[in-house]
XYZ file of C-alpha atoms in Angstrom:
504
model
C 81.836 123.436 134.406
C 78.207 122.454 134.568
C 76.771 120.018 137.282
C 73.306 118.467 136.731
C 71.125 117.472 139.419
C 68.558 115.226 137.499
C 67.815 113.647 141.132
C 68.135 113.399 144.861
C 70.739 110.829 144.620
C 72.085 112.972 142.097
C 72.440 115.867 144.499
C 73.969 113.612 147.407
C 76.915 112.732 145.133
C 77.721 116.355 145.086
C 79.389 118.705 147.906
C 79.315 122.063 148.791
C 82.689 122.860 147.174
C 82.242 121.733 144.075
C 78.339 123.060 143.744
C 80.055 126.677 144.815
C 82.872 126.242 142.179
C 80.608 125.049 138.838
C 79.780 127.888 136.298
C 75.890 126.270 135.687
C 73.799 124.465 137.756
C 70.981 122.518 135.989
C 67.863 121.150 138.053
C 64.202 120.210 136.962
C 61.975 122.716 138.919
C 59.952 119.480 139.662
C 62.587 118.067 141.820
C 61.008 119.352 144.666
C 57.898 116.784 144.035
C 59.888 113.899 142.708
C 59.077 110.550 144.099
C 60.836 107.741 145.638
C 61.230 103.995 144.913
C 62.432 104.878 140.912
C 58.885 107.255 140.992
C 56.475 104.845 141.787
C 56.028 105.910 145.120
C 53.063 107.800 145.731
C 54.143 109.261 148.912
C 57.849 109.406 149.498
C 59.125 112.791 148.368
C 63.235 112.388 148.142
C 64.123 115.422 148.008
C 61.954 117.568 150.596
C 62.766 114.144 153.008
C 66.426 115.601 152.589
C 65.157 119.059 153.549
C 63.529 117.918 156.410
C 66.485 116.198 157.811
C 68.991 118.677 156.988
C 67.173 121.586 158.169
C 66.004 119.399 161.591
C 62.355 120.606 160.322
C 58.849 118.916 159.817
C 57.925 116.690 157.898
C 57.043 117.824 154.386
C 53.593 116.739 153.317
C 53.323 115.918 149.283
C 52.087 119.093 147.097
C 48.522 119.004 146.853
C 46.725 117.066 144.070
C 44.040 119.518 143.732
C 43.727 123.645 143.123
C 41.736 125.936 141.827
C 41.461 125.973 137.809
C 41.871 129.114 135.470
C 39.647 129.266 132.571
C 42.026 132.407 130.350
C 40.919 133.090 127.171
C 42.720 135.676 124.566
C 39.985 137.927 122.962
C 41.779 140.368 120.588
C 44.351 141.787 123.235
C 46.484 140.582 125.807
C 44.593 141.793 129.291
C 41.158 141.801 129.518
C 39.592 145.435 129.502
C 36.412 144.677 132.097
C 35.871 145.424 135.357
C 35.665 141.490 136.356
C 38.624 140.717 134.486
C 40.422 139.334 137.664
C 37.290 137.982 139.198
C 37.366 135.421 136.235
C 40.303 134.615 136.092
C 40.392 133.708 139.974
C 36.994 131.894 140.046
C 36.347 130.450 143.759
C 35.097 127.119 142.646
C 37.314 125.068 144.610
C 37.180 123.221 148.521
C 38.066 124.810 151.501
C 39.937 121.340 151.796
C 42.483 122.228 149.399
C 43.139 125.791 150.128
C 44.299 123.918 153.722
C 45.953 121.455 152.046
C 47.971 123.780 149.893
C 48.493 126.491 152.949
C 50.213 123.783 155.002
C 52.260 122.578 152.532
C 53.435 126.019 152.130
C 53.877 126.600 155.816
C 55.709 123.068 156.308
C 58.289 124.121 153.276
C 58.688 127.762 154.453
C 59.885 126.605 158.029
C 62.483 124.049 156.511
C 64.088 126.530 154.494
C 64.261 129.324 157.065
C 65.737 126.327 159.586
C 67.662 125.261 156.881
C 69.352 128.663 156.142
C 70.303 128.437 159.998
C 73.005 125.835 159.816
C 76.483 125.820 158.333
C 77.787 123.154 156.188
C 81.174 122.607 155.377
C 82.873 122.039 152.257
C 82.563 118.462 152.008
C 79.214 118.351 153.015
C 77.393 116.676 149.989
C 73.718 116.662 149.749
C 72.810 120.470 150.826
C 69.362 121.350 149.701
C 69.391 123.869 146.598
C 67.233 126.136 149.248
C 71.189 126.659 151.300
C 72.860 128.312 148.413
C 72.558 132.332 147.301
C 72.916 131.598 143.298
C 74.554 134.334 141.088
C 71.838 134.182 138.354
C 68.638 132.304 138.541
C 67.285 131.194 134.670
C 63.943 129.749 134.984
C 63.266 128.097 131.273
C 59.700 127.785 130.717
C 58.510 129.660 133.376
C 55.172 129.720 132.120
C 54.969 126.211 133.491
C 54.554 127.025 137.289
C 52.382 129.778 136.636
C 49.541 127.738 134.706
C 47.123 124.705 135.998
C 44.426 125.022 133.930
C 41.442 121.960 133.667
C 42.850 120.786 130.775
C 46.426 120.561 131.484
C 45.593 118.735 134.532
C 44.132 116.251 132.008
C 46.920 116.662 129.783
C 49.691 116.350 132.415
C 48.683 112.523 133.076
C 50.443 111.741 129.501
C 53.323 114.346 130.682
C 56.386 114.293 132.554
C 55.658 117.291 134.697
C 52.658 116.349 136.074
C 49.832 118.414 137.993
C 50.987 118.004 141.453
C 55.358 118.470 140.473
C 53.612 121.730 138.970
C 52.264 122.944 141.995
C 55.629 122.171 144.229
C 57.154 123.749 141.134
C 55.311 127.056 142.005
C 56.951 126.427 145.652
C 60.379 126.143 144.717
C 60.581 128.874 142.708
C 58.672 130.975 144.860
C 55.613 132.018 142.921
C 53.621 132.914 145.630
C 56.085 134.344 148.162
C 56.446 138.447 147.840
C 59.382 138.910 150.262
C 62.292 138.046 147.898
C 64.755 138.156 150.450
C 62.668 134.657 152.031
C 62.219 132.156 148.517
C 63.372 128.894 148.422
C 65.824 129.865 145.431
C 67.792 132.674 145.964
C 69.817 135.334 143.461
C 72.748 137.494 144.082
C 71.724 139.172 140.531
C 68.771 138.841 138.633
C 66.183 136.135 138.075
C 65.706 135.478 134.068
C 62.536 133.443 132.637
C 62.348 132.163 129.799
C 59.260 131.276 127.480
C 58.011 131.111 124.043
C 54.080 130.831 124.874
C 51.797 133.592 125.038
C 50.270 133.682 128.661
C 50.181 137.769 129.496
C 45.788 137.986 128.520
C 45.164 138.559 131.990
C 46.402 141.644 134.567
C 46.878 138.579 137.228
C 48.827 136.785 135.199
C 51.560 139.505 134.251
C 51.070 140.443 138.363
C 52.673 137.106 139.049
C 54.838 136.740 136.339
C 56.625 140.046 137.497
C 56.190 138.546 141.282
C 58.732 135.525 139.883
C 61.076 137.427 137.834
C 60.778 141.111 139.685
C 61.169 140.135 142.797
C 58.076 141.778 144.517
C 53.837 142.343 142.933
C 53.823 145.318 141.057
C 50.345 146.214 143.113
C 50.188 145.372 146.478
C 46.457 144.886 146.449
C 46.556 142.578 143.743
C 44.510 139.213 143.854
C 44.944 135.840 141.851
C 44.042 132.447 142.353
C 47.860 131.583 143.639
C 46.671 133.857 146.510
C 42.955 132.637 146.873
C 43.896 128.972 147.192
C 45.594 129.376 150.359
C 43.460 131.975 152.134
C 41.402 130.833 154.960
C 37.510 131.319 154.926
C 37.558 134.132 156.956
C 40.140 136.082 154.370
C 37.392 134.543 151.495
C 34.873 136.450 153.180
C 36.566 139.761 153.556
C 37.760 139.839 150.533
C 34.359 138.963 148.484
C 33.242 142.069 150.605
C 35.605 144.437 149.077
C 34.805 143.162 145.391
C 32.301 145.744 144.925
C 34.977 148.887 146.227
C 37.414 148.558 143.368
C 36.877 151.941 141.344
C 37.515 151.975 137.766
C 40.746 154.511 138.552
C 41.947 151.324 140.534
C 41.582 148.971 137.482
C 42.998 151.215 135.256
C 46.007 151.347 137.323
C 46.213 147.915 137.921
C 46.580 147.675 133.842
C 48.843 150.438 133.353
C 51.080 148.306 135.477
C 50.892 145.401 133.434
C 51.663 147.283 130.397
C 54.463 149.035 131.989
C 55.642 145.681 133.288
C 55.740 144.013 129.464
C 57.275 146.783 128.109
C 59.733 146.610 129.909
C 60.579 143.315 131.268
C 59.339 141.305 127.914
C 62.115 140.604 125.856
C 60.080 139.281 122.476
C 61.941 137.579 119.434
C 65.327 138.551 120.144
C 66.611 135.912 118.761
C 68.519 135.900 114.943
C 66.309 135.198 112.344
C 66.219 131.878 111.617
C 67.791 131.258 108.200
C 65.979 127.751 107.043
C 62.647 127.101 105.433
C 59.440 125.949 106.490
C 56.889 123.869 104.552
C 54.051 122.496 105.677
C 52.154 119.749 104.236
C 48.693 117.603 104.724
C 47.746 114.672 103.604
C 43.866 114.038 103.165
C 42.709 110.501 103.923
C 39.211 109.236 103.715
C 37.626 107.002 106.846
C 35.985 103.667 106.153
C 32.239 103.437 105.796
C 32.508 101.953 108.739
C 34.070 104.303 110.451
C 31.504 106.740 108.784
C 28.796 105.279 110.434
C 30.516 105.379 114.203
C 31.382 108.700 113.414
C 27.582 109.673 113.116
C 26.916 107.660 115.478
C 28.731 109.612 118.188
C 27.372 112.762 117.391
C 23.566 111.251 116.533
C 22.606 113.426 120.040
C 23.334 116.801 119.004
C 20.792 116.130 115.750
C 23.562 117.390 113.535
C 24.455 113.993 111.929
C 26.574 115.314 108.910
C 30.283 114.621 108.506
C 30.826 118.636 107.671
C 29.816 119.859 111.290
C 31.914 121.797 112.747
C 33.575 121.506 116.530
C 31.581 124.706 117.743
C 28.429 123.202 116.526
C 28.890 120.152 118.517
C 30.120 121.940 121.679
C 30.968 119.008 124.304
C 30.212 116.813 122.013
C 32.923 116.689 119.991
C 35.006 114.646 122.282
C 33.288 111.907 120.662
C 33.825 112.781 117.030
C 37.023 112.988 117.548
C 37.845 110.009 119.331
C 36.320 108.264 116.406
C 38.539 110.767 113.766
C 41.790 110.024 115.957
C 41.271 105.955 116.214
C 40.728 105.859 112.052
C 42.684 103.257 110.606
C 43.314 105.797 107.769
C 45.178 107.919 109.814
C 47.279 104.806 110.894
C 47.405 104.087 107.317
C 48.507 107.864 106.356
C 50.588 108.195 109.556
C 52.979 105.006 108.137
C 52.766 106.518 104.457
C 54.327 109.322 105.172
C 57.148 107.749 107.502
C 58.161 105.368 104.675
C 58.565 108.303 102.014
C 60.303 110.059 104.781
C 62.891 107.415 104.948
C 62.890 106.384 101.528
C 64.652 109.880 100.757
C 66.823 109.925 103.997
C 66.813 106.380 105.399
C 69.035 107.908 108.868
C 66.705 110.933 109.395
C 65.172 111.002 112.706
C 61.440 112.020 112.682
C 58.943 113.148 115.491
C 55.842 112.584 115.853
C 53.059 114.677 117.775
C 49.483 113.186 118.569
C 47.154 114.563 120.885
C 46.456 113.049 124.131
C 43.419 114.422 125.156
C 40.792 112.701 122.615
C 42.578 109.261 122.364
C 45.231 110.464 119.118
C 48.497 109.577 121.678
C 47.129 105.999 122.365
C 45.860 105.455 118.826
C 48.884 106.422 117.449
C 51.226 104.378 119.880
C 48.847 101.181 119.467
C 49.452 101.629 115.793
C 53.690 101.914 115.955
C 53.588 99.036 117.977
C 51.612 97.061 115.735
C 53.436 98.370 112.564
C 56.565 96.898 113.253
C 58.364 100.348 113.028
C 61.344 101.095 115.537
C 59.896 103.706 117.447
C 60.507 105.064 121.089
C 58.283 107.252 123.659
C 58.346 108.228 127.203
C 55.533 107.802 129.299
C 54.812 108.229 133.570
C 56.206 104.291 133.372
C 59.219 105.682 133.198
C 61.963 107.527 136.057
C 63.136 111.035 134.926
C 66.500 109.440 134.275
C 64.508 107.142 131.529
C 63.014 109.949 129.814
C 66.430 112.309 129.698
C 68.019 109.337 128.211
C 65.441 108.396 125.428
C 65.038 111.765 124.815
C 68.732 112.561 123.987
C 68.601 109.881 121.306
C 66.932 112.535 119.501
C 69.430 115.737 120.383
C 72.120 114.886 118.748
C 73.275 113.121 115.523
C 74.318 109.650 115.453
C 78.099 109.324 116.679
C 78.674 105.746 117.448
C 77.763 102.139 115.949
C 75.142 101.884 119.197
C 74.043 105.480 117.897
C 72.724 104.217 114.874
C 71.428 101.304 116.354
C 68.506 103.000 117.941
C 65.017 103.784 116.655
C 64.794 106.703 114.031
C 60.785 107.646 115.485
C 59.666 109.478 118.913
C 56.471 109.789 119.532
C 55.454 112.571 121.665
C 51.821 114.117 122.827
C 51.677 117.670 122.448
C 51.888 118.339 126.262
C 55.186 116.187 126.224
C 56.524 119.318 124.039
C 58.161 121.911 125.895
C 61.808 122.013 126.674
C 63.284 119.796 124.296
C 66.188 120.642 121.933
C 65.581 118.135 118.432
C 67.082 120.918 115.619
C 70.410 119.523 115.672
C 69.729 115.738 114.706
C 65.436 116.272 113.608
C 64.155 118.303 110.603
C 60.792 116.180 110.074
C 57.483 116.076 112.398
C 53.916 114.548 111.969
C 51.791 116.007 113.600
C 49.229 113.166 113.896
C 45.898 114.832 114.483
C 45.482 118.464 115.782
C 45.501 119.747 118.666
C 42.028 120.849 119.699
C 41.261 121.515 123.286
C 37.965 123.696 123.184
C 37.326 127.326 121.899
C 40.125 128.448 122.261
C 42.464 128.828 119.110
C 45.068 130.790 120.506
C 46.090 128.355 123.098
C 45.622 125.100 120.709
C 47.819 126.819 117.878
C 50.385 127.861 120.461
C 50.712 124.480 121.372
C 51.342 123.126 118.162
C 54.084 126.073 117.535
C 55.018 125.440 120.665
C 55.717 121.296 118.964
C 56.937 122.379 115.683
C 59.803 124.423 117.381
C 61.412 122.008 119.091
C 63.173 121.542 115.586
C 62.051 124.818 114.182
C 64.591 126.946 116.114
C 68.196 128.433 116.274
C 70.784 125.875 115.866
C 69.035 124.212 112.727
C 70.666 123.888 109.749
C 67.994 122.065 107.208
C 64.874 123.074 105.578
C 62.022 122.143 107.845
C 59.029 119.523 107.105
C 55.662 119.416 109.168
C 53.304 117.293 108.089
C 49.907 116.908 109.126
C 46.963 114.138 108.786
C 43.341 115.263 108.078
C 40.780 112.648 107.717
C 37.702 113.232 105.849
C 34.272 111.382 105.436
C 33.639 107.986 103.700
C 33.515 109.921 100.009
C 36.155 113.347 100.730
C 33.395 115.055 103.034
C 34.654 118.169 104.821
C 35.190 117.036 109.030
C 36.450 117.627 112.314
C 39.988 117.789 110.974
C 39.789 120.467 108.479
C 37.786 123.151 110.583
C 40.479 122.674 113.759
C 43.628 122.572 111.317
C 42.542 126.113 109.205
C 41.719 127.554 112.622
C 45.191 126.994 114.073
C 46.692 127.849 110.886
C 44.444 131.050 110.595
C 47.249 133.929 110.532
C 45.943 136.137 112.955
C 45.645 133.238 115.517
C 48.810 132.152 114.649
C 50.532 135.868 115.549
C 48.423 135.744 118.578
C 49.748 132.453 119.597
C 53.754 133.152 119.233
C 53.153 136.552 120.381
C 54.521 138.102 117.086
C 52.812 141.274 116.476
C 53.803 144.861 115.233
């Protein structure tokens, strides 16, 4: 029997006895953060209000909107092998304000639960806060999710239903930050499990607090990480920017040792079967309009490199704007509904999804073009509740059953950040991939993302050969761009083994 608490109200239809009795208990780690009035409130916070007045607590104040931000890169291994490794990985760039903001949150959340783990409930009590129960087995899927809030998620996450600020009471619930098991909000009888498919062990502070979720306690006491720094006071700050300097290199190296013992041991990679379908990837090459040509140039005309074959690195910041001339080209529109039709002309009931990237303007140009098209498509976007976006969603899980089944658009769109979690392979074997994903220098975590896309069909359970296509759009007359230089990056094979983690 499993019991799925998509909501508060959700939760209140519930009791104690039949919570105890189910074999599987499914919630969204943001539950803690979701908002009243169908989400549209920006201050009511369901669920912790529940808390509150269970437990007889505080008020709950809603998760902070701001932190600090990481800034990982991978460079040939997973940890960094310098003495400031840590140091930049923590940063201390942010407000004094928000460390506050974040510590009292904390506080306000750790009282409920320890008032809430003071009362008894009987077994018709409906409504108990998850934070009541001792759980056999705790599965975290995607745990990599609480434990990153990088600058460019936090853009990304605007587009995303798990947004910045569920994140960060994400990292709350699960108890991220907290080192004395015995005292998290979510407590196991057995073992905690996580679950992930992204690379995100390149730093010794991030495998520290991925063994703090799933171990149960840091593997160094001394450790420090930005989940730490954001809620220390200024005097801590202080004291601890003092002892910088005292760290020996005996320390470090037994800081990484750690870390490597940790993975080794606790990292269970590709365990699954092999898959036994085929991949094939294709691109089609489009051409933009002179037009286009010249707004292309035009956008770039301040880095004095105005040439269609520059490269992102050569433009630096500057290629925002190239690209948000590449990802509005009506020749990727154009491309985008060519390769739909000759999807459906072969399989006119195949469901197909498509990826676009939402940070340079692809995930708007691509939805302004579906809706212009005339093409039954269907998206999710922060318009709509949680209970919206399970539902369209699960159009896409399964194959058709019913009359209303078949009925319903054959296209999702998605942005890349909308990727993790779902489950397409059973009714989806074709994606677009509308424009790459290009976020900055860093290949590793761009490719990973698009793997990251490509498996939500790409996975165990699939029984078809798999399809990804891909749109690159070129100069005026077939001139090398953007498009090519980001797409043989994150196809490059040693990025790509980097980026699923798949080496010997």
């Amino acid at each position: 029997k499993s019991i799925v608490l998509d909501s508060t109200d959700t939760l209140k239809r519930f009791s104690v006895k039949e919570i105890c009795e189910a074999d599987m208990v499914i919630v969204p780690a943001g539950i803690i953060e979701e908002r009243g009035n169908g989400g549209k409130s920006a201050t009511a916070r369901p669920y912790t209000e529940l808390l509150s007045s269970k437990a007889g607590a505080d008020k709950i104040p809603p998760a902070p909107m701001n932190g600090h931000k990481e800034a990982p890169t991978i460079e040939g291994t997973w940890v960094r092998n310098m003495a400031s490794g840590p140091a930049i990985y923590v940063g201390n760039t942010g407000k004094q304000k928000h460390r506050d903001e974040q510590a009292f949150y904390g506080h306000r959340y750790s009282d409920a639960i320890k008032k809430i783990r003071q009362k008894k409930f009987g077994a018709s009590e409906r409504g108990v806060p998850l934070e009541w129960f001792t759980w056999n087995r705790i599965v975290v899927d995607e745990c990599h999710e609480c434990l990153v809030s990088s600058a460019k998620q936090d853009t990304e996450s605007r587009a995303s239903d798990f947004k910045a600020q569920a994140r960060r009471g994400a990292r709350e619930f699960l108890g991220v930050g907290c080192t004395d098991s015995s005292s998290r909000p979510l407590l196991a009888k057995t073992a905690v499990w996580g679950l992930t498919g992204t690379p995100l062990l390149e730093t010794e502070a991030r495998v520290t607090e991925l063994a703090n979720l799933m171990g149960g306690t840091y593997l160094t006491g001394s450790a420090h990480h930005w989940r730490k720094e954001e809620r220390e006071s200024g005097r801590d700050i202080f004291l601890n920017q003092q002892e910088e300097g005292s760290k020996s290199r005996e320390y470090r190296c037994a800081i990484q040792e750690s870390c490597h013992a940790y993975v080794r041991a606790a990292c269970q990679r590709n365990r699954g079967e092999k898959l036994v379908v085929n991949l094939e990837r294709k691109q089609k090459a489009v051409n933009m309009s002179e037009s286009e040509g010249a707004k292309f140039l035009s956008a770039i005309k301040d880095t004095n490199l105005e040439s269609y074959s520059v490269t992102p690195d050569q433009l630096g910041d500057m290629a925002s704007n190239g690209l948000a001339v590449t990802a509005s080209s009506s020749a990727r529109h154009s491309a985008l509904f060519g390769i739909i039709d000759s999807i459906q002309a072969d399989e006119p009931d195949t469901k197909i999804i498509v990826f676009a990237n939402a940070v340079y303007g692809g995930y708007k140009s691509a939805l302004s073009a579906l809706q212009s098209s005339g093409h039954q498509f269907s998206h999710v976007d922060e318009n709509h509740s949680v209970m919206e976006q399970n539902e369209i969603i699960s159009w896409f899980r399964h194959i058709d059953v019913t009359k209303e089944d078949r009925s319903r658009p054959r296209i999702l769109l998605l942005s890349f950040s909308q990727a993790a979690g779902h489950n397409l392979q059973e009714a989806c074997h074709n994606v677009i991939m509308f424009d790459p994903m290009y976020s900055g220098s860093d290949p590793v975590a761009d490719a990973s993302v698009e793997e990251q896309a490509l498996g939500r069909v790409m996975r165990q359970g699939q029984k078809d050969d798999v399809t990804c296509y891909r749109i690159l759009v070129k100069g005026p007359n077939g001139e090398r761009c953007l498009d090519d230089d980001i797409v043989e990056r994150n196809l490059d094979e040693d990025v790509l083994r980097a980026a699923t983690s798949n080496f010997d």
